[in-house]
Amino acid sequence: MTIREVSEQFGLSADTLRYYERIGLIPPVPRNKSGIRDYDGASLSWVELIKCMRAAGVGIEALIEYSRLFQQGEETLEARKALLMEQRRQLLERMEDMRRSLERLDQKIERYEQNLVPRERELRGQGDSP
Amino acid sequence: MTIREVSEQFGLSADTLRYYERIGLIPPVPRNKSGIRDYDGASLSWVELIKCMRAAGVGIEALIEYSRLFQQGEETLEARKALLMEQRRQLLERMEDMRRSLERLDQKIERYEQNLVPRERELRGQGDSP
DNA sequence: GCTTGACATGGAGTCCGCTCCAGGGAGTAT
DNA sequence: ATACTCCCTGGAGCGGACTCCATGTCAAGC
């Protein structure tokens, strides 16, 4: 699979795909005899994993570390698991932040919905509240 | 309330607080006679709102726009509501991405837990899967 | 044989969101 | 009066994550 096809399939630019590989986030992708990338199943699953994790806000550094550990083989199983669990923890934290913000947004929107805005006017003079 | 106190209360650096004000994210904070910021209730609720929204990944631009609309008064009520609803939509999208990643992370962690790693070895030779 | 077009590389540039000065007051303590 | 601490401003610097670009190579079509 060419870089263009992968790019289209995953919605990541070819530049981004090459970038990911350059920085060691994705292990070296196989090449054909003229040096052109030819993504195989393993490379594709890396791309898919990375895309998913990045979309969740997992940092590049952590993913590079995971990739590095993976390429070192089985003696890093424990370390990999620990890394994943730490990322999971952080992910839950971010989700909780978002849940709180969502609640707050919903309240604000509801206030706008009810035109419960006179409250706003009462506050003027002592400064406005958002 | 001094910038230092606000900084400590919200866990945002004084630099960040000044930055937020500079770029118009937080409306001008009242000053005492020597020009030093003296945060009042309204300023504090802006800080709190911004902190909450930023933690949820809402972009600075959208928040500046909200602040700008707010300062323009009631004729922007509709626009503000629309802005909030759009941010809500994006927030839900991000949360959905994170939910998917969490599921994926959990699966992976479970595989490590069960030492269900022999699968990994089977794949070697055709390239590894993460 | 020559043009075309996709791909490769290394490095520079961009955008976001802070973060860190340098230089300069103001209020307080000694 | 001097020193100290906290605050001010404007501007430069930084880290993360791409994104763009100049230049070069190769296979295919005309």
Coordinates of C-alpha atoms in Angstrom, one line a residue, chain B residues 4-117:
Chain B
R4 CA -0.5 35.7 43.1
E5 CA -3.5 34.7 45.1
V6 CA -5.6 33.9 42.0
S7 CA -2.6 32.1 40.6
E8 CA -2.4 29.9 43.7
Q9 CA -6.2 29.4 44.0
F10 CA -6.6 28.2 40.4
G11 CA -3.2 26.6 39.6
L12 CA -2.5 29.0 36.7
S13 CA 0.7 30.9 36.6
A14 CA 0.6 34.7 37.0
D15 CA 2.2 34.9 33.6
T16 CA -0.7 32.8 32.2
L17 CA -3.3 35.0 33.9
R18 CA -1.7 38.2 32.5
Y19 CA -1.4 36.5 29.1
Y20 CA -5.1 35.6 29.1
E21 CA -6.0 39.2 29.9
R22 CA -3.6 40.5 27.3
I23 CA -5.1 38.5 24.4
G24 CA -8.6 39.5 25.5
L25 CA -9.6 36.1 26.9
I26 CA -10.5 37.7 30.2
P27 CA -11.9 41.2 30.2
P28 CA -9.7 43.8 31.9
V29 CA -9.2 43.1 35.5
P30 CA -9.7 46.1 37.9
R31 CA -6.5 47.7 39.2
N32 CA -5.7 49.5 42.4
K33 CA -4.3 53.1 42.4
S34 CA -0.8 51.9 41.7
G35 CA -1.9 49.9 38.7
I36 CA -1.8 46.5 40.3
R37 CA -4.5 44.0 39.5
D38 CA -7.1 43.4 42.1
Y39 CA -9.3 40.6 40.9
D40 CA -13.0 40.9 41.8
G41 CA -15.8 38.3 41.7
A42 CA -16.5 38.8 38.0
S43 CA -12.8 38.4 37.1
L44 CA -12.6 35.3 39.2
S45 CA -15.5 33.7 37.5
W46 CA -14.0 34.5 34.2
V47 CA -10.8 32.8 35.3
E48 CA -12.7 29.8 36.5
L49 CA -14.7 29.5 33.3
I50 CA -11.6 29.8 31.2
K51 CA -9.7 27.3 33.2
C52 CA -12.6 24.8 32.9
M53 CA -13.0 25.3 29.2
R54 CA -9.2 25.1 28.5
A55 CA -9.0 21.9 30.5
A56 CA -11.6 20.5 28.1
G57 CA -9.5 21.5 25.1
V58 CA -11.7 24.4 24.0
G59 CA -9.4 26.6 21.8
I60 CA -8.2 30.0 22.8
E61 CA -9.8 31.6 19.7
A62 CA -13.3 30.4 20.6
L63 CA -13.0 31.7 24.1
I64 CA -11.7 35.1 23.0
E65 CA -14.6 35.3 20.7
Y66 CA -17.0 34.5 23.5
S67 CA -15.4 37.1 25.7
R68 CA -15.6 39.6 22.9
L69 CA -19.3 38.9 22.3
F70 CA -20.0 39.1 26.0
Q71 CA -18.4 42.5 26.3
Q72 CA -20.5 43.7 23.4
G73 CA -23.7 43.3 25.4
E74 CA -27.1 41.7 24.8
E75 CA -27.3 42.0 21.1
T76 CA -24.8 39.1 20.9
L77 CA -26.9 36.7 23.0
E78 CA -27.7 34.5 20.0
A79 CA -24.2 34.5 18.7
R80 CA -22.9 33.5 22.1
K81 CA -25.4 30.7 22.4
A82 CA -24.4 29.4 18.9
L83 CA -20.8 29.6 19.9
L84 CA -21.4 27.6 23.0
M85 CA -23.4 25.0 21.2
E86 CA -20.7 24.6 18.6
Q87 CA -18.1 24.1 21.3
R88 CA -20.4 21.6 22.9
R89 CA -20.6 19.6 19.7
Q90 CA -16.8 19.6 19.3
L91 CA -16.4 18.6 23.0
L92 CA -18.8 15.6 22.5
E93 CA -16.8 14.6 19.4
R94 CA -13.5 14.6 21.4
M95 CA -15.1 12.7 24.2
E96 CA -16.3 10.1 21.8
D97 CA -12.7 9.8 20.4
M98 CA -11.5 9.3 23.9
R99 CA -14.0 6.7 24.7
R100 CA -12.9 4.7 21.7
S101 CA -9.3 5.0 22.7
L102 CA -10.1 4.0 26.2
E103 CA -11.7 0.9 25.0
R104 CA -8.7 0.1 22.8
L105 CA -6.3 0.8 25.6
D106 CA -8.3 -1.5 27.9
Q107 CA -8.2 -4.3 25.4
K108 CA -4.5 -3.9 25.0
I109 CA -3.9 -3.8 28.7
E110 CA -6.0 -6.9 29.1
R111 CA -3.9 -8.7 26.6
Y112 CA -0.8 -7.8 28.5
E113 CA -2.5 -9.0 31.7
Q114 CA -3.3 -12.4 30.3
N115 CA 0.2 -12.7 28.8
L116 CA -1.7 -13.3 25.7
V117 CA 1.4 -12.3 23.9

